[in-house]
PDB file of C-alpha atoms (C1' of nucleotides) in Angstrom:
ATOM      1  CA  MET S   1       7.732  83.918   9.515  1.00  0.00           C
ATOM      2  CA  SER S   2       4.257  84.775   8.997  1.00  0.00           C
ATOM      3  CA  HIS S   3       3.952  84.208  13.237  1.00  0.00           C
ATOM      4  CA  PHE S   4       3.934  87.113  15.185  1.00  0.00           C
ATOM      5  CA  GLY S   5       7.329  86.688  16.062  1.00  0.00           C
ATOM      6  CA  ARG S   6       7.940  83.712  17.293  1.00  0.00           C
ATOM      7  CA  THR S   7       9.227  80.470  14.709  1.00  0.00           C
ATOM      8  CA  GLY S   8       7.540  76.811  14.422  1.00  0.00           C
ATOM      9  CA  PRO S   9       3.872  76.042  15.742  1.00  0.00           C
ATOM     10  CA  PRO S  10       3.062  76.960  19.078  1.00  0.00           C
ATOM     11  CA  ASP S  11       1.228  74.574  21.352  1.00  0.00           C
ATOM     12  CA  ILE S  12      -1.489  73.314  18.854  1.00  0.00           C
ATOM     13  CA  ALA S  13      -3.070  70.870  21.243  1.00  0.00           C
ATOM     14  CA  ASP S  14      -5.942  73.080  22.273  1.00  0.00           C
ATOM     15  CA  THR S  15      -6.287  75.183  20.062  1.00  0.00           C
ATOM     16  CA  TYR S  16      -8.827  75.560  16.908  1.00  0.00           C
ATOM     17  CA  SER S  17      -7.645  76.040  13.293  1.00  0.00           C
ATOM     18  CA  LEU S  18      -9.726  78.182  11.079  1.00  0.00           C
ATOM     19  CA  LEU S  19      -8.898  78.209   7.273  1.00  0.00           C
ATOM     20  CA  VAL S  20      -9.398  81.617   5.826  1.00  0.00           C
ATOM     21  CA  LEU S  21      -9.609  81.884   1.878  1.00  0.00           C
ATOM     22  CA  ASN S  22      -9.950  84.021  -0.555  1.00  0.00           C
ATOM     23  CA  ILE S  23      -7.812  86.867   0.870  1.00  0.00           C
ATOM     24  CA  THR S  24      -5.606  88.619  -1.018  1.00  0.00           C
ATOM     25  CA  PHE S  25      -1.952  87.660  -1.914  1.00  0.00           C
ATOM     26  CA  ARG S  26      -0.542  90.471  -0.044  1.00  0.00           C
ATOM     27  CA  THR S  27      -2.347  90.250   2.978  1.00  0.00           C
ATOM     28  CA  THR S  28      -0.078  89.566   6.047  1.00  0.00           C
ATOM     29  CA  ALA S  29      -0.696  87.954   9.142  1.00  0.00           C
ATOM     30  CA  ASP S  30      -1.027  91.009  11.273  1.00  0.00           C
ATOM     31  CA  ASP S  31      -3.771  92.358   8.736  1.00  0.00           C
ATOM     32  CA  LEU S  32      -5.715  89.442   9.841  1.00  0.00           C
ATOM     33  CA  PHE S  33      -4.636  89.522  13.631  1.00  0.00           C
ATOM     34  CA  PRO S  34      -7.477  92.502  14.148  1.00  0.00           C
ATOM     35  CA  TYR S  35     -10.226  90.793  12.557  1.00  0.00           C
ATOM     36  CA  PHE S  36      -9.639  87.781  14.152  1.00  0.00           C
ATOM     37  CA  ASP S  37      -8.503  88.941  17.464  1.00  0.00           C
ATOM     38  CA  LYS S  38     -11.898  91.099  18.002  1.00  0.00           C
ATOM     39  CA  TYR S  39     -13.892  88.215  18.159  1.00  0.00           C
ATOM     40  CA  GLY S  40     -11.601  85.569  20.347  1.00  0.00           C
ATOM     41  CA  LYS S  41      -8.313  84.647  21.626  1.00  0.00           C
ATOM     42  CA  VAL S  42      -6.129  84.247  18.604  1.00  0.00           C
ATOM     43  CA  VAL S  43      -3.270  81.953  19.293  1.00  0.00           C
ATOM     44  CA  ASP S  44      -1.361  82.449  16.041  1.00  0.00           C
ATOM     45  CA  ILE S  45      -2.201  83.099  12.485  1.00  0.00           C
ATOM     46  CA  PHE S  46      -0.184  81.223  10.098  1.00  0.00           C
ATOM     47  CA  ILE S  47      -0.098  81.832   5.996  1.00  0.00           C
ATOM     48  CA  PRO S  48       1.601  79.316   3.935  1.00  0.00           C
ATOM     49  CA  ARG S  49       4.167  80.493   1.265  1.00  0.00           C
ATOM     50  CA  ASN S  50       5.693  79.029  -1.833  1.00  0.00           C
ATOM     51  CA  ARG S  51       8.974  78.402  -1.446  1.00  0.00           C
ATOM     52  CA  ARG S  52      10.287  79.406  -4.254  1.00  0.00           C
ATOM     53  CA  THR S  53       8.643  82.655  -5.156  1.00  0.00           C
ATOM     54  CA  GLY S  54       7.833  83.310  -0.995  1.00  0.00           C
ATOM     55  CA  ASP S  55       4.448  84.651  -2.355  1.00  0.00           C
ATOM     56  CA  SER S  56       1.780  83.883  -0.468  1.00  0.00           C
ATOM     57  CA  ARG S  57      -0.514  81.348  -1.478  1.00  0.00           C
ATOM     58  CA  GLY S  58      -4.224  83.297  -0.736  1.00  0.00           C
ATOM     59  CA  PHE S  59      -5.037  81.898   2.361  1.00  0.00           C
ATOM     60  CA  ALA S  60      -4.521  81.589   5.807  1.00  0.00           C
ATOM     61  CA  PHE S  61      -4.691  79.425   9.227  1.00  0.00           C
ATOM     62  CA  VAL S  62      -6.046  81.414  12.107  1.00  0.00           C
ATOM     63  CA  ARG S  63      -5.683  79.439  15.415  1.00  0.00           C
ATOM     64  CA  TYR S  64      -8.415  80.096  18.135  1.00  0.00           C
ATOM     65  CA  LYS S  65      -7.804  79.175  22.027  1.00  0.00           C
ATOM     66  CA  TYR S  66     -11.464  78.393  22.369  1.00  0.00           C
ATOM     67  CA  ALA S  67     -14.107  76.849  20.060  1.00  0.00           C
ATOM     68  CA  ASP S  68     -16.948  78.854  20.599  1.00  0.00           C
ATOM     69  CA  GLU S  69     -14.514  81.831  20.067  1.00  0.00           C
ATOM     70  CA  ALA S  70     -13.521  80.638  16.554  1.00  0.00           C
ATOM     71  CA  GLN S  71     -17.391  79.440  15.836  1.00  0.00           C
ATOM     72  CA  LYS S  72     -18.370  82.864  16.593  1.00  0.00           C
ATOM     73  CA  ALA S  73     -15.543  84.268  14.079  1.00  0.00           C
ATOM     74  CA  VAL S  74     -16.233  82.026  11.683  1.00  0.00           C
ATOM     75  CA  GLU S  75     -19.876  82.906  11.216  1.00  0.00           C
ATOM     76  CA  ARG S  76     -18.945  86.628  11.443  1.00  0.00           C
ATOM     77  CA  LEU S  77     -15.755  87.015   9.558  1.00  0.00           C
ATOM     78  CA  ASP S  78     -16.928  84.734   6.685  1.00  0.00           C
ATOM     79  CA  GLY S  79     -17.689  86.905   3.756  1.00  0.00           C
ATOM     80  CA  LYS S  80     -16.010  89.698   5.205  1.00  0.00           C
ATOM     81  CA  VAL S  81     -14.011  92.127   2.561  1.00  0.00           C
ATOM     82  CA  VAL S  82     -10.705  92.389   4.172  1.00  0.00           C
ATOM     83  CA  ASP S  83      -8.103  94.343   1.735  1.00  0.00           C
ATOM     84  CA  GLY S  84     -10.644  94.495  -0.662  1.00  0.00           C
ATOM     85  CA  ARG S  85     -11.311  91.190  -1.218  1.00  0.00           C
ATOM     86  CA  GLU S  86     -14.320  88.493   0.219  1.00  0.00           C
ATOM     87  CA  ILE S  87     -12.810  85.928   2.051  1.00  0.00           C
ATOM     88  CA  THR S  88     -14.124  82.977   3.514  1.00  0.00           C
ATOM     89  CA  VAL S  89     -13.417  81.781   6.710  1.00  0.00           C
ATOM     90  CA  GLN S  90     -14.271  77.906   7.833  1.00  0.00           C
ATOM     91  CA  PHE S  91     -12.929  75.299  10.076  1.00  0.00           C
ATOM     92  CA  ALA S  92      -9.481  73.517   8.976  1.00  0.00           C
ATOM     93  CA  LYS S  93     -10.312  70.287   8.109  1.00  0.00           C
ATOM     94  CA  TYR S  94      -6.800  69.160   7.772  1.00  0.00           C
ATOM     95  CA  GLY S  95      -3.980  69.585  10.423  1.00  0.00           C
ATOM     96  CA  PRO S  96      -0.445  69.965   9.761  1.00  0.00           C
ATOM     97  CA  ASN S  97       0.510  66.924  11.057  1.00  0.00           C
ATOM     98  CA  ALA S  98      -2.375  64.896   8.966  1.00  0.00           C
ATOM     99  CA  GLU S  99      -3.896  64.746  11.815  1.00  0.00           C
ATOM    100  CA  ARG S 100      -7.908  63.886  12.573  1.00  0.00           C
ATOM    101  CA  ILE S 101      -9.643  67.733  13.276  1.00  0.00           C
ATOM    102  CA  HIS S 102     -12.951  67.978  14.061  1.00  0.00           C
ATOM    103  CA  LYS S 103     -14.827  71.508  13.656  1.00  0.00           C
ATOM    104  CA  GLY S 104     -11.323  72.824  13.788  1.00  0.00           C
ATOM    105  CA  ARG S 105     -10.146  71.109  17.196  1.00  0.00           C
ATOM    106  CA  ILE S 106      -7.188  69.013  16.733  1.00  0.00           C
ATOM    107  CA  ILE S 107      -7.817  65.126  17.814  1.00  0.00           C
ATOM    108  CA  GLU S 108      -4.804  63.399  18.841  1.00  0.00           C
ATOM    109  CA  SER S 109      -3.944  60.135  17.528  1.00  0.00           C
ATOM    110  CA  LEU S 110      -2.005  58.732  20.299  1.00  0.00           C
ATOM    111  CA  PRO S 111      -3.377  61.770  23.713  1.00  0.00           C
ATOM    112  CA  LYS S 112      -1.593  59.116  26.307  1.00  0.00           C
ATOM    113  CA  SER S 113       0.709  57.221  24.233  1.00  0.00           C
ATOM    114  CA  ARG S 114       4.399  58.695  23.975  1.00  0.00           C
ATOM    115  CA  SER S 115       5.884  57.153  20.692  1.00  0.00           C
ATOM    116  CA  ARG S 116       8.734  59.368  19.658  1.00  0.00           C
ATOM    117  CA  SER S 117       8.206  57.198  15.975  1.00  0.00           C
ATOM    118  CA  PRO S 118       4.681  59.127  14.522  1.00  0.00           C
ATOM    119  CA  GLN S 119       6.364  62.623  16.125  1.00  0.00           C
ATOM    120  CA  ARG S 120       9.669  62.276  13.988  1.00  0.00           C
ATOM    121  CA  ARG S 121       7.358  60.511  10.812  1.00  0.00           C
ATOM    122  CA  SER S 122       5.364  63.892  10.690  1.00  0.00           C
ATOM    123  CA  ARG S 123       8.495  66.030  10.109  1.00  0.00           C
ATOM    124  CA  ASP S 124       9.264  63.787   7.375  1.00  0.00           C
ATOM    125  CA  ASP S 125       5.729  63.645   5.941  1.00  0.00           C
ATOM    126  CA  TYR S 126       5.871  67.705   5.041  1.00  0.00           C
ATOM    127  CA  ARG S 127       9.099  67.450   4.207  1.00  0.00           C
ATOM    128  CA  ASP S 128       8.551  64.702   1.829  1.00  0.00           C
ATOM    129  CA  ARG S 129       5.626  66.459   0.164  1.00  0.00           C
ATOM    130  CA  ASP S 130       8.104  69.486  -0.957  1.00  0.00           C
ATOM    131  CA  TYR S 131      10.447  66.970  -2.149  1.00  0.00           C
ATOM    132  CA  ARG S 132       8.329  65.349  -4.276  1.00  0.00           C
ATOM    133  CA  ARG S 133       7.241  68.919  -5.511  1.00  0.00           C
ATOM    134  CA  ARG S 134      10.367  70.015  -6.622  1.00  0.00           C
ATOM    135  CA  SER S 135      11.547  67.125  -7.758  1.00  0.00           C
ATOM    136  CA  ARG S 136       9.437  65.219  -9.538  1.00  0.00           C
ATOM    137  CA  SER S 137       6.105  67.796  -9.948  1.00  0.00           C
ATOM    138  CA  ARG S 138       4.556  65.111 -12.268  1.00  0.00           C
ATOM    139  CA  SER S 139       1.225  66.150 -11.362  1.00  0.00           C
ATOM    140  CA  PHE S 140      -0.296  69.490 -11.478  1.00  0.00           C
ATOM    141  CA  ASP S 141      -0.051  71.447  -8.603  1.00  0.00           C
ATOM    142  CA  ARG S 142      -2.364  74.590  -7.953  1.00  0.00           C
ATOM    143  CA  TYR S 143       0.422  77.249  -9.327  1.00  0.00           C
ATOM    144  CA  ASP S 144       0.845  75.321 -12.550  1.00  0.00           C
ATOM    145  CA  ARG S 145      -2.971  75.022 -13.211  1.00  0.00           C
ATOM    146  CA  ASP S 146      -3.507  79.067 -12.070  1.00  0.00           C
ATOM    147  CA  ARG S 147      -0.711  79.508 -15.119  1.00  0.00           C
ATOM    148  CA  TYR S 148      -2.315  77.974 -17.308  1.00  0.00           C
ATOM    149  CA  GLY S 149      -5.292  78.148 -16.347  1.00  0.00           C
ATOM    150  CA  LYS S 150      -8.359  75.979 -16.128  1.00  0.00           C
ATOM    151  CA  ASP S 151      -8.589  75.717 -20.002  1.00  0.00           C
ATOM    152  CA  ARG S 152      -9.060  72.302 -20.922  1.00  0.00           C
ATOM    153  CA  ASP S 153      -6.999  73.710 -24.132  1.00  0.00           C
ATOM    154  CA  TYR S 154      -3.762  72.933 -22.473  1.00  0.00           C
ATOM    155  CA  ARG S 155      -4.587  69.577 -21.182  1.00  0.00           C
ATOM    156  CA  ARG S 156      -5.416  68.816 -25.252  1.00  0.00           C
ATOM    157  CA  ARG S 157      -1.475  70.034 -26.487  1.00  0.00           C
ATOM    158  CA  SER S 158      -0.343  68.193 -23.504  1.00  0.00           C
ATOM    159  CA  ARG S 159      -1.400  64.964 -24.584  1.00  0.00           C
ATOM    160  CA  SER S 160       0.257  65.377 -28.329  1.00  0.00           C
ATOM    161  CA  ARG S 161       3.118  65.758 -26.343  1.00  0.00           C
ATOM    162  CA  SER S 162       2.988  63.186 -23.996  1.00  0.00           C
ATOM    163  CA  ALA S 163       4.333  60.842 -26.740  1.00  0.00           C
ATOM    164  CA  SER S 164       7.659  61.914 -25.704  1.00  0.00           C
ATOM    165  CA  PRO S 165       8.347  61.267 -22.485  1.00  0.00           C
ATOM    166  CA  ASP S 166      12.014  63.232 -22.566  1.00  0.00           C
ATOM    167  CA  TYR S 167       9.212  66.724 -22.693  1.00  0.00           C
ATOM    168  CA  TYR S 168       8.236  65.754 -19.365  1.00  0.00           C
ATOM    169  CA  ARG S 169      11.749  64.999 -18.094  1.00  0.00           C
ATOM    170  CA  ALA S 170      12.689  68.621 -19.626  1.00  0.00           C
ATOM    171  CA  ARG S 171      10.054  70.245 -18.007  1.00  0.00           C
ATOM    172  CA  GLY S 172      10.870  69.023 -14.550  1.00  0.00           C
ATOM    173  CA  ARG S 173      13.062  71.772 -13.951  1.00  0.00           C
ATOM    174  CA  GLY S 174      10.274  74.294 -14.091  1.00  0.00           C
ATOM    175  CA  ARG S 175       7.620  75.738 -16.120  1.00  0.00           C
ATOM    176  CA  TYR S 176       8.798  78.910 -17.127  1.00  0.00           C
ATOM    177  CA  ASP S 177      11.715  77.192 -19.007  1.00  0.00           C
ATOM    178  CA  ASP S 178       9.619  74.490 -20.171  1.00  0.00           C
ATOM    179  CA  GLU S 179       8.035  77.526 -22.117  1.00  0.00           C
ATOM    180  CA  ARG S 180      10.842  78.725 -23.180  1.00  0.00           C
ATOM    181  CA  GLN S 181      11.752  75.720 -24.648  1.00  0.00           C
ATOM    182  CA  SER S 182       9.119  74.621 -25.919  1.00  0.00           C
ATOM    183  CA  ARG S 183       8.556  78.002 -28.031  1.00  0.00           C
ATOM    184  CA  SER S 184      12.380  77.106 -29.042  1.00  0.00           C
ATOM    185  CA  ARG S 185      11.752  74.042 -30.193  1.00  0.00           C
ATOM    186  CA  SER S 186       9.144  75.013 -32.819  1.00  0.00           C
ATOM    187  CA  ARG S 187      10.815  77.697 -34.033  1.00  0.00           C
ATOM    188  CA  SER S 188      13.983  75.357 -34.230  1.00  0.00           C
ATOM    189  CA  ILE S 189      11.630  73.563 -36.972  1.00  0.00           C
ATOM    190  CA  ASP S 190      10.416  75.634 -38.952  1.00  0.00           C
ATOM    191  CA  SER S 191      14.189  77.364 -39.052  1.00  0.00           C
ATOM    192  CA  ALA S 192      15.678  74.053 -40.315  1.00  0.00           C
ATOM    193  CA  SER S 193      17.431  73.519 -36.713  1.00  0.00           C
ATOM    194  CA  PRO S 194      19.604  76.764 -36.522  1.00  0.00           C
ATOM    195  CA  ALA S 195      21.009  75.435 -32.973  1.00  0.00           C
ATOM    196  CA  ARG S 196      22.863  73.062 -35.054  1.00  0.00           C
ATOM    197  CA  HIS S 197      24.906  75.768 -37.440  1.00  0.00           C
ATOM    198  CA  SER S 198      25.483  77.601 -34.185  1.00  0.00           C
ATOM    199  CA  PRO S 199      29.585  78.013 -34.350  1.00  0.00           C
ATOM    200  CA  SER S 200      29.807  77.696 -30.010  1.00  0.00           C
ATOM    201  CA  PRO S 201      29.559  74.875 -28.914  1.00  0.00           C
ATOM    202  CA  ARG S 202      27.979  73.694 -25.534  1.00  0.00           C
ATOM    203  CA  LYS S 203      30.458  74.212 -22.574  1.00  0.00           C
ATOM    204  CA  SER S 204      31.435  72.651 -19.656  1.00  0.00           C
ATOM    205  CA  PRO S 205      29.095  73.897 -16.831  1.00  0.00           C
ATOM    206  CA  SER S 206      31.746  74.520 -14.522  1.00  0.00           C
ATOM    207  CA  PRO S 207      31.441  78.366 -14.471  1.00  0.00           C
ATOM    208  CA  ARG S 208      28.161  78.014 -12.672  1.00  0.00           C
ATOM    209  CA  ARG S 209      29.499  75.056 -10.168  1.00  0.00           C
ATOM    210  CA  SER S 210      32.327  76.471  -9.178  1.00  0.00           C
ATOM    211  CA  ARG S 211      30.243  79.591  -7.829  1.00  0.00           C
ATOM    212  CA  SER S 212      28.379  77.736  -6.014  1.00  0.00           C
ATOM    213  CA  LEU S 213      31.252  76.591  -4.083  1.00  0.00           C
ATOM    214  CA  ARG S 214      32.892  80.123  -3.738  1.00  0.00           C
ATOM    215  CA  ASP S 215      29.605  81.303  -2.455  1.00  0.00           C
ATOM    216  CA  GLU S 216      29.302  78.230   0.104  1.00  0.00           C
ATOM    217  CA  SER S 217      32.378  79.192   2.023  1.00  0.00           C
ATOM    218  CA  PRO S 218      34.160  82.161   0.677  1.00  0.00           C
ATOM    219  CA  GLY S 219      36.724  82.353   3.644  1.00  0.00           C
ATOM    220  CA  ARG S 220      38.070  79.545   3.697  1.00  0.00           C
ATOM    221  CA  ARG S 221      38.095  79.120   0.069  1.00  0.00           C
ATOM    222  CA  SER S 222      40.196  81.757  -0.725  1.00  0.00           C
ATOM    223  CA  ARG S 223      42.401  80.714   1.558  1.00  0.00           C
ATOM    224  CA  ASP S 224      43.037  76.997   0.652  1.00  0.00           C
ATOM    225  CA  ARG S 225      43.408  78.760  -2.992  1.00  0.00           C
ATOM    226  CA  ARG S 226      46.912  80.584  -1.927  1.00  0.00           C
ATOM    227  CA  SER S 227      48.261  77.742   0.362  1.00  0.00           C
ATOM    228  CA  PRO S 228      48.721  75.239  -2.485  1.00  0.00           C
ATOM    229  CA  THR S 229      51.500  77.844  -3.976  1.00  0.00           C
ATOM    230  CA  PRO S 230      53.319  79.335  -1.431  1.00  0.00           C
ATOM    231  CA  ARG S 231      56.680  77.571  -1.779  1.00  0.00           C
ATOM    232  CA  SER S 232      55.770  76.372  -5.509  1.00  0.00           C
ATOM    233  CA  VAL S 233      56.638  79.719  -6.722  1.00  0.00           C
ATOM    234  CA  SER S 234      59.895  81.400  -6.293  1.00  0.00           C
ATOM    235  CA  PRO S 235      59.615  84.554  -4.086  1.00  0.00           C
ATOM    236  CA  ARG S 236      60.888  86.966  -6.548  1.00  0.00           C
ATOM    237  CA  GLY S 237      61.721  86.747 -10.040  1.00  0.00           C
ATOM    238  CA  ARG S 238      58.865  85.542 -11.512  1.00  0.00           C
ATOM    239  CA  PRO S 239      56.720  88.932 -11.960  1.00  0.00           C
ATOM    240  CA  ALA S 240      53.993  87.165 -13.976  1.00  0.00           C
ATOM    241  CA  ASP S 241      53.065  85.036 -10.674  1.00  0.00           C
ATOM    242  CA  SER S 242      52.716  87.877  -9.132  1.00  0.00           C
ATOM    243  CA  ARG S 243      49.572  87.211  -7.820  1.00  0.00           C
ATOM    244  CA  SER S 244      50.551  85.730  -4.518  1.00  0.00           C
ATOM    245  CA  GLN S 245      53.785  88.544  -4.520  1.00  0.00           C
ATOM    246  CA  SER S 246      51.685  91.699  -5.322  1.00  0.00           C
ATOM    247  CA  PRO S 247      48.678  92.333  -2.654  1.00  0.00           C
ATOM    248  CA  ARG S 248      47.714  95.384  -3.915  1.00  0.00           C
ATOM    249  CA  LYS S 249      46.995  93.837  -6.860  1.00  0.00           C
ATOM    250  CA  SER S 250      45.716  90.124  -6.602  1.00  0.00           C
ATOM    251  CA  ASP S 251      44.200  90.323  -2.796  1.00  0.00           C
ATOM    252  CA  ASP S 252      42.061  93.142  -4.478  1.00  0.00           C
ATOM    253  CA  GLU S 253      40.975  91.397  -7.391  1.00  0.00           C
TER     254      GLU S 253
ATOM    255  C1'  DG T   1       3.177  94.511 -11.234  1.00  0.00           C
ATOM    256  C1'  DT T   2      -0.384  89.870 -12.817  1.00  0.00           C
ATOM    257  C1'  DT T   3      -3.331  85.148 -10.866  1.00  0.00           C
ATOM    258  C1'  DG T   4      -8.372  82.971  -7.486  1.00  0.00           C
ATOM    259  C1'  DA T   5      -9.461  76.830  -6.403  1.00  0.00           C
ATOM    260  C1'  DG T   6      -7.661  75.339  -2.081  1.00  0.00           C
ATOM    261  C1'  DC T   7      -6.069  72.974   3.853  1.00  0.00           C
ATOM    262  C1'  DG T   8      -0.068  74.329   7.118  1.00  0.00           C
ATOM    263  C1'  DT T   9       5.254  76.022   9.228  1.00  0.00           C
ATOM    264  C1'  DT T  10      10.423  75.649  13.359  1.00  0.00           C
TER     265       DT T  10
END
DNA sequence: GTTGAGCGTT
């Protein structure tokens, strides 16, 4: 990940989180480390990335060990030009587990209580967020807004099509496909539905699924495939079934 | 290869 070599969040109990905004999309934690490390002890730096594309979102989280150092870094690095971009450094308001944070300091809800319920819930919390995004995507996220921009024109068009609930269902797949679909449909109307004239009807989506299964477990899949027909075919006498007899062709293929 | 308001991961 975007850590210093360690996986997962380290001890966030006695650390002060700083939110770094307005950084370039190619700025990594290593690039920010020297800047923040100069003003204090940096525990960890994390840069959220997009799950689908894997690109940086444009902001990072820097955790300091002491508040005074974090405060100094905020005042010093806030407005600093990094990688040609003016970054914005401020204390994080929201924690990873939705914990209460005061001046970047994480205030544990139950410091003395050792209940395991809230701990597990926190993990499901962040996972639920991702699932909701990919599955539903009912609300416009930052990414979607970036694509369409803040133009109100888009909203107007969206409302026109909002009459068809199917439209939203179709766009659930992805915004990119949505654009292509919408364009295709528009052309279809002008062209008097050329899809009907298409001589090639819909084929079963088997090819894609079979490929996925093979990728899941290639070794076992190949072995199981040849197992069911060892004695079914004659050892020799059927050249057509040479796939199980001719190793020089079938296996290599 | 692009975009720029915001708040985070094993």
